[in-house]
Structure formats: structure tokens, C-alpha cells
Amino acid sequence: MEAPRIIQLPRILDKRGNLSFIEECSHIPFKIERTYWIYDVPGGESRGGHAYRNTDEFIVALSGSFDVVLDNGIEKKTYTLNRSYYGLYVPKGIWREMTDFSTNSLALLLASTPYEASDYIRDYNDFILSR
Ligand code: TYD
């Protein structure tokens, strides 16, 4: 299984404004089947708190900042995302939670599968048993 990791994205620096991009199977190690975004998160709220059986994701802070806490069942690691030119690759089978959203933050998530409720593991004990 691939490990979670920060992936730097291309940066085209320009006096008119900078530009970054993502190509599936090139900058990120999967084909993009779905894109969603999380916004207007009230202070103190967290999102996520689940694992996926079969979905790989790539998470970018397009604006503002937030933390992604990853837990492989043995250890937890917190990644702070606060720039739009890198992101966090989260392979399937990792418990993840998104916390500490700054005001007006915007999280972009690219996923390797279409949405399917049955792909979620929402109970932490079930996650531990699934490993
Ligand atoms: P969910 O992934 O459960 O968010 P969180 O884990 O942060 O609470 O999604 C919340 C709701 O949105 C859930 O009812 C399912 C729906 N949803 C979709 O319909 N399509 C999607 O791609 C996603 C991510 C969620």
C-alpha cells in the first residue's frame, strides 16, 4: 500500500498571478472520479472522522488553512495544509479527520471513486478491525 504523503504541485509563477495544476495519474497517483470541496466551516467544527475502504484522496487547501489528522491504527500524524501549491495524498484504509479550519478556508478534495456510502468506515472500532 502507498503511504500518505505531501505532494508538491507545479507552480507557474507570474507577475499577473500564480498558477498551479493537477493531472491525474501524473501529479497524483490515481485517476480522478470525483471532486468536492468543503467551505463555510464554522469555527471549532471538524469534518471527516472516517476511513474509506476503497477510495484514495488528494486534499489541497485552496484558501486558508486546516489540519488533516491521519491515523493508520498504530500512529497519528497531523499535516497542516495552508498553501494551494501542495496537497496531501491519503490512500485508502487510513482514518482521517479535518480540523482547525481558518475563517474562509476552502478545501479541495480529489477522489478516486464516485460517492458511495458503503465505502465509508464511520466507526473507529470497525476501522481497527478492518486492518
Ligand atoms: P461526509 O463525507 O460524510 O462528510 P464528513 O465525513 O465530513 O461528515 O459527507 C457528508 C454528506 O455529504 C453525506 O451525507 C454524503 C454527502 N456526500 C455526497 O453526497 N457526495 C460526496 O462526494 C461527499 C464527499 C459527500
PDB file of N, CA and C in Angstrom, residues 68-131:
ATOM      1  N   VAL A  68      -5.106  18.138   8.754  1.00  0.00           N
ATOM      2  CA  VAL A  68      -5.628  16.802   8.452  1.00  0.00           C
ATOM      3  C   VAL A  68      -4.892  15.835   9.382  1.00  0.00           C
ATOM      4  N   VAL A  69      -5.664  15.158  10.222  1.00  0.00           N
ATOM      5  CA  VAL A  69      -5.080  14.206  11.167  1.00  0.00           C
ATOM      6  C   VAL A  69      -5.273  12.807  10.587  1.00  0.00           C
ATOM      7  N   LEU A  70      -4.166  12.126  10.327  1.00  0.00           N
ATOM      8  CA  LEU A  70      -4.228  10.771   9.761  1.00  0.00           C
ATOM      9  C   LEU A  70      -3.856   9.763  10.834  1.00  0.00           C
ATOM     10  N   ASP A  71      -4.534   8.630  10.804  1.00  0.00           N
ATOM     11  CA  ASP A  71      -4.335   7.582  11.808  1.00  0.00           C
ATOM     12  C   ASP A  71      -4.368   6.252  11.066  1.00  0.00           C
ATOM     13  N   ASN A  72      -3.256   5.540  11.119  1.00  0.00           N
ATOM     14  CA  ASN A  72      -3.219   4.244  10.420  1.00  0.00           C
ATOM     15  C   ASN A  72      -3.564   3.087  11.359  1.00  0.00           C
ATOM     16  N   GLY A  73      -4.055   3.426  12.553  1.00  0.00           N
ATOM     17  CA  GLY A  73      -4.412   2.397  13.525  1.00  0.00           C
ATOM     18  C   GLY A  73      -3.305   2.155  14.518  1.00  0.00           C
ATOM     19  N   ILE A  74      -2.112   2.631  14.194  1.00  0.00           N
ATOM     20  CA  ILE A  74      -0.967   2.465  15.096  1.00  0.00           C
ATOM     21  C   ILE A  74      -0.479   3.830  15.568  1.00  0.00           C
ATOM     22  N   GLU A  75      -0.359   4.761  14.607  1.00  0.00           N
ATOM     23  CA  GLU A  75       0.090   6.100  14.993  1.00  0.00           C
ATOM     24  C   GLU A  75      -0.699   7.170  14.249  1.00  0.00           C
ATOM     25  N   LYS A  76      -0.742   8.353  14.872  1.00  0.00           N
ATOM     26  CA  LYS A  76      -1.433   9.514  14.294  1.00  0.00           C
ATOM     27  C   LYS A  76      -0.403  10.529  13.850  1.00  0.00           C
ATOM     28  N   LYS A  77      -0.707  11.205  12.740  1.00  0.00           N
ATOM     29  CA  LYS A  77       0.174  12.273  12.290  1.00  0.00           C
ATOM     30  C   LYS A  77      -0.697  13.428  11.797  1.00  0.00           C
ATOM     31  N   THR A  78      -0.331  14.633  12.166  1.00  0.00           N
ATOM     32  CA  THR A  78      -1.094  15.815  11.758  1.00  0.00           C
ATOM     33  C   THR A  78      -0.349  16.578  10.671  1.00  0.00           C
ATOM     34  N   TYR A  79      -1.055  16.866   9.595  1.00  0.00           N
ATOM     35  CA  TYR A  79      -0.491  17.651   8.487  1.00  0.00           C
ATOM     36  C   TYR A  79      -1.252  18.973   8.439  1.00  0.00           C
ATOM     37  N   THR A  80      -0.537  20.081   8.469  1.00  0.00           N
ATOM     38  CA  THR A  80      -1.172  21.380   8.292  1.00  0.00           C
ATOM     39  C   THR A  80      -1.087  21.763   6.822  1.00  0.00           C
ATOM     40  N   LEU A  81      -2.240  22.002   6.224  1.00  0.00           N
ATOM     41  CA  LEU A  81      -2.268  22.436   4.818  1.00  0.00           C
ATOM     42  C   LEU A  81      -2.620  23.923   4.796  1.00  0.00           C
ATOM     43  N   ASN A  82      -1.780  24.713   4.146  1.00  0.00           N
ATOM     44  CA  ASN A  82      -2.032  26.160   4.140  1.00  0.00           C
ATOM     45  C   ASN A  82      -1.531  26.859   2.873  1.00  0.00           C
ATOM     46  N   ARG A  83      -1.240  26.091   1.827  1.00  0.00           N
ATOM     47  CA  ARG A  83      -0.832  26.673   0.549  1.00  0.00           C
ATOM     48  C   ARG A  83      -1.527  25.902  -0.570  1.00  0.00           C
ATOM     49  N   SER A  84      -1.787  26.591  -1.687  1.00  0.00           N
ATOM     50  CA  SER A  84      -2.529  25.922  -2.770  1.00  0.00           C
ATOM     51  C   SER A  84      -1.606  25.185  -3.731  1.00  0.00           C
ATOM     52  N   TYR A  85      -0.283  25.190  -3.476  1.00  0.00           N
ATOM     53  CA  TYR A  85       0.642  24.534  -4.411  1.00  0.00           C
ATOM     54  C   TYR A  85       1.203  23.217  -3.866  1.00  0.00           C
ATOM     55  N   TYR A  86       0.581  22.701  -2.835  1.00  0.00           N
ATOM     56  CA  TYR A  86       0.881  21.322  -2.433  1.00  0.00           C
ATOM     57  C   TYR A  86      -0.359  20.720  -1.801  1.00  0.00           C
ATOM     58  N   GLY A  87      -0.365  19.416  -1.676  1.00  0.00           N
ATOM     59  CA  GLY A  87      -1.524  18.751  -1.090  1.00  0.00           C
ATOM     60  C   GLY A  87      -1.105  17.479  -0.391  1.00  0.00           C
ATOM     61  N   LEU A  88      -2.086  16.845   0.234  1.00  0.00           N
ATOM     62  CA  LEU A  88      -1.827  15.618   0.991  1.00  0.00           C
ATOM     63  C   LEU A  88      -2.504  14.448   0.292  1.00  0.00           C
ATOM     64  N   TYR A  89      -1.697  13.459  -0.049  1.00  0.00           N
ATOM     65  CA  TYR A  89      -2.234  12.224  -0.618  1.00  0.00           C
ATOM     66  C   TYR A  89      -2.603  11.289   0.525  1.00  0.00           C
ATOM     67  N   VAL A  90      -3.853  10.843   0.530  1.00  0.00           N
ATOM     68  CA  VAL A  90      -4.341   9.944   1.585  1.00  0.00           C
ATOM     69  C   VAL A  90      -4.856   8.669   0.925  1.00  0.00           C
ATOM     70  N   PRO A  91      -4.098   7.581   0.999  1.00  0.00           N
ATOM     71  CA  PRO A  91      -4.567   6.349   0.385  1.00  0.00           C
ATOM     72  C   PRO A  91      -5.709   5.718   1.181  1.00  0.00           C
ATOM     73  N   LYS A  92      -6.403   4.810   0.555  1.00  0.00           N
ATOM     74  CA  LYS A  92      -7.494   4.090   1.217  1.00  0.00           C
ATOM     75  C   LYS A  92      -7.003   3.440   2.515  1.00  0.00           C
ATOM     76  N   GLY A  93      -7.949   3.228   3.436  1.00  0.00           N
ATOM     77  CA  GLY A  93      -7.597   2.467   4.635  1.00  0.00           C
ATOM     78  C   GLY A  93      -6.926   3.267   5.730  1.00  0.00           C
ATOM     79  N   ILE A  94      -7.048   4.600   5.667  1.00  0.00           N
ATOM     80  CA  ILE A  94      -6.474   5.460   6.711  1.00  0.00           C
ATOM     81  C   ILE A  94      -7.616   6.251   7.356  1.00  0.00           C
ATOM     82  N   TRP A  95      -7.649   6.279   8.673  1.00  0.00           N
ATOM     83  CA  TRP A  95      -8.656   7.094   9.363  1.00  0.00           C
ATOM     84  C   TRP A  95      -8.233   8.547   9.249  1.00  0.00           C
ATOM     85  N   ARG A  96      -9.174   9.413   8.848  1.00  0.00           N
ATOM     86  CA  ARG A  96      -8.776  10.816   8.683  1.00  0.00           C
ATOM     87  C   ARG A  96      -9.827  11.783   9.201  1.00  0.00           C
ATOM     88  N   GLU A  97      -9.320  12.851   9.764  1.00  0.00           N
ATOM     89  CA  GLU A  97     -10.188  13.901  10.289  1.00  0.00           C
ATOM     90  C   GLU A  97      -9.606  15.245   9.867  1.00  0.00           C
ATOM     91  N   MET A  98     -10.467  16.203   9.566  1.00  0.00           N
ATOM     92  CA  MET A  98     -10.021  17.550   9.174  1.00  0.00           C
ATOM     93  C   MET A  98     -10.471  18.521  10.261  1.00  0.00           C
ATOM     94  N   THR A  99      -9.511  19.273  10.813  1.00  0.00           N
ATOM     95  CA  THR A  99      -9.786  20.119  11.975  1.00  0.00           C
ATOM     96  C   THR A  99      -9.155  21.507  11.781  1.00  0.00           C
ATOM     97  N   ASP A 100      -9.478  22.404  12.707  1.00  0.00           N
ATOM     98  CA  ASP A 100      -8.828  23.726  12.793  1.00  0.00           C
ATOM     99  C   ASP A 100      -8.899  24.521  11.494  1.00  0.00           C
ATOM    100  N   PHE A 101     -10.071  24.550  10.904  1.00  0.00           N
ATOM    101  CA  PHE A 101     -10.263  25.343   9.681  1.00  0.00           C
ATOM    102  C   PHE A 101     -10.154  26.824  10.010  1.00  0.00           C
ATOM    103  N   SER A 102      -9.395  27.557   9.221  1.00  0.00           N
ATOM    104  CA  SER A 102      -9.351  29.009   9.403  1.00  0.00           C
ATOM    105  C   SER A 102     -10.603  29.618   8.757  1.00  0.00           C
ATOM    106  N   THR A 103     -10.880  30.861   9.129  1.00  0.00           N
ATOM    107  CA  THR A 103     -12.027  31.559   8.538  1.00  0.00           C
ATOM    108  C   THR A 103     -11.871  31.620   7.024  1.00  0.00           C
ATOM    109  N   ASN A 104     -12.930  31.336   6.308  1.00  0.00           N
ATOM    110  CA  ASN A 104     -12.931  31.381   4.838  1.00  0.00           C
ATOM    111  C   ASN A 104     -11.995  30.373   4.181  1.00  0.00           C
ATOM    112  N   SER A 105     -11.634  29.304   4.907  1.00  0.00           N
ATOM    113  CA  SER A 105     -10.778  28.306   4.250  1.00  0.00           C
ATOM    114  C   SER A 105     -11.612  27.510   3.244  1.00  0.00           C
ATOM    115  N   LEU A 106     -10.901  27.002   2.254  1.00  0.00           N
ATOM    116  CA  LEU A 106     -11.536  26.240   1.183  1.00  0.00           C
ATOM    117  C   LEU A 106     -10.687  25.003   0.925  1.00  0.00           C
ATOM    118  N   ALA A 107     -11.278  23.828   1.184  1.00  0.00           N
ATOM    119  CA  ALA A 107     -10.570  22.560   0.994  1.00  0.00           C
ATOM    120  C   ALA A 107     -11.060  21.903  -0.287  1.00  0.00           C
ATOM    121  N   LEU A 108     -10.125  21.591  -1.170  1.00  0.00           N
ATOM    122  CA  LEU A 108     -10.451  20.865  -2.403  1.00  0.00           C
ATOM    123  C   LEU A 108     -10.054  19.406  -2.207  1.00  0.00           C
ATOM    124  N   LEU A 109     -10.978  18.483  -2.530  1.00  0.00           N
ATOM    125  CA  LEU A 109     -10.671  17.055  -2.392  1.00  0.00           C
ATOM    126  C   LEU A 109     -10.897  16.351  -3.723  1.00  0.00           C
ATOM    127  N   LEU A 110      -9.899  15.647  -4.168  1.00  0.00           N
ATOM    128  CA  LEU A 110      -9.995  14.831  -5.373  1.00  0.00           C
ATOM    129  C   LEU A 110     -10.063  13.383  -4.915  1.00  0.00           C
ATOM    130  N   ALA A 111     -11.000  12.628  -5.478  1.00  0.00           N
ATOM    131  CA  ALA A 111     -11.207  11.260  -5.004  1.00  0.00           C
ATOM    132  C   ALA A 111     -11.144  10.283  -6.172  1.00  0.00           C
ATOM    133  N   SER A 112     -10.743   9.075  -5.868  1.00  0.00           N
ATOM    134  CA  SER A 112     -10.524   8.061  -6.910  1.00  0.00           C
ATOM    135  C   SER A 112     -11.778   7.258  -7.233  1.00  0.00           C
ATOM    136  N   THR A 113     -12.893   7.534  -6.520  1.00  0.00           N
ATOM    137  CA  THR A 113     -14.137   6.795  -6.756  1.00  0.00           C
ATOM    138  C   THR A 113     -15.320   7.756  -6.770  1.00  0.00           C
ATOM    139  N   PRO A 114     -16.424   7.376  -7.435  1.00  0.00           N
ATOM    140  CA  PRO A 114     -17.670   8.130  -7.266  1.00  0.00           C
ATOM    141  C   PRO A 114     -18.160   7.944  -5.828  1.00  0.00           C
ATOM    142  N   TYR A 115     -19.014   8.845  -5.359  1.00  0.00           N
ATOM    143  CA  TYR A 115     -19.510   8.740  -3.974  1.00  0.00           C
ATOM    144  C   TYR A 115     -20.310   7.462  -3.791  1.00  0.00           C
ATOM    145  N   GLU A 116     -20.011   6.770  -2.717  1.00  0.00           N
ATOM    146  CA  GLU A 116     -20.761   5.566  -2.366  1.00  0.00           C
ATOM    147  C   GLU A 116     -20.722   5.423  -0.843  1.00  0.00           C
ATOM    148  N   ALA A 117     -21.893   5.485  -0.218  1.00  0.00           N
ATOM    149  CA  ALA A 117     -21.947   5.463   1.255  1.00  0.00           C
ATOM    150  C   ALA A 117     -21.303   4.204   1.820  1.00  0.00           C
ATOM    151  N   SER A 118     -21.417   3.099   1.089  1.00  0.00           N
ATOM    152  CA  SER A 118     -20.902   1.818   1.619  1.00  0.00           C
ATOM    153  C   SER A 118     -19.373   1.767   1.626  1.00  0.00           C
ATOM    154  N   ASP A 119     -18.746   2.754   1.005  1.00  0.00           N
ATOM    155  CA  ASP A 119     -17.270   2.790   1.011  1.00  0.00           C
ATOM    156  C   ASP A 119     -16.726   3.364   2.326  1.00  0.00           C
ATOM    157  N   TYR A 120     -17.623   3.961   3.129  1.00  0.00           N
ATOM    158  CA  TYR A 120     -17.172   4.612   4.369  1.00  0.00           C
ATOM    159  C   TYR A 120     -17.076   3.611   5.516  1.00  0.00           C
ATOM    160  N   ILE A 121     -16.038   3.759   6.325  1.00  0.00           N
ATOM    161  CA  ILE A 121     -15.982   3.114   7.643  1.00  0.00           C
ATOM    162  C   ILE A 121     -16.103   4.261   8.642  1.00  0.00           C
ATOM    163  N   ARG A 122     -17.242   4.343   9.333  1.00  0.00           N
ATOM    164  CA  ARG A 122     -17.506   5.500  10.201  1.00  0.00           C
ATOM    165  C   ARG A 122     -17.278   5.197  11.677  1.00  0.00           C
ATOM    166  N   ASP A 123     -17.136   3.919  11.993  1.00  0.00           N
ATOM    167  CA  ASP A 123     -16.927   3.529  13.379  1.00  0.00           C
ATOM    168  C   ASP A 123     -15.452   3.186  13.584  1.00  0.00           C
ATOM    169  N   TYR A 124     -14.819   3.839  14.554  1.00  0.00           N
ATOM    170  CA  TYR A 124     -13.367   3.656  14.726  1.00  0.00           C
ATOM    171  C   TYR A 124     -13.022   2.205  15.063  1.00  0.00           C
ATOM    172  N   ASN A 125     -13.869   1.557  15.852  1.00  0.00           N
ATOM    173  CA  ASN A 125     -13.588   0.152  16.183  1.00  0.00           C
ATOM    174  C   ASN A 125     -13.669  -0.726  14.940  1.00  0.00           C
ATOM    175  N   ASP A 126     -14.624  -0.441  14.075  1.00  0.00           N
ATOM    176  CA  ASP A 126     -14.713  -1.193  12.811  1.00  0.00           C
ATOM    177  C   ASP A 126     -13.457  -0.962  11.972  1.00  0.00           C
ATOM    178  N   PHE A 127     -12.956   0.280  12.013  1.00  0.00           N
ATOM    179  CA  PHE A 127     -11.723   0.595  11.270  1.00  0.00           C
ATOM    180  C   PHE A 127     -10.569  -0.255  11.787  1.00  0.00           C
ATOM    181  N   ILE A 128     -10.430  -0.313  13.112  1.00  0.00           N
ATOM    182  CA  ILE A 128      -9.330  -1.100  13.688  1.00  0.00           C
ATOM    183  C   ILE A 128      -9.483  -2.573  13.297  1.00  0.00           C
ATOM    184  N   LEU A 129     -10.728  -3.067  13.326  1.00  0.00           N
ATOM    185  CA  LEU A 129     -10.951  -4.478  12.974  1.00  0.00           C
ATOM    186  C   LEU A 129     -10.709  -4.755  11.497  1.00  0.00           C
ATOM    187  N   SER A 130     -10.881  -3.705  10.663  1.00  0.00           N
ATOM    188  CA  SER A 130     -10.750  -3.895   9.205  1.00  0.00           C
ATOM    189  C   SER A 130      -9.286  -3.982   8.769  1.00  0.00           C
ATOM    190  N   ARG A 131      -8.365  -3.633   9.646  1.00  0.00           N
ATOM    191  CA  ARG A 131      -6.966  -3.531   9.239  1.00  0.00           C
ATOM    192  C   ARG A 131      -6.312  -4.906   9.145  1.00  0.00           C
TER     193      ARG A 131
END
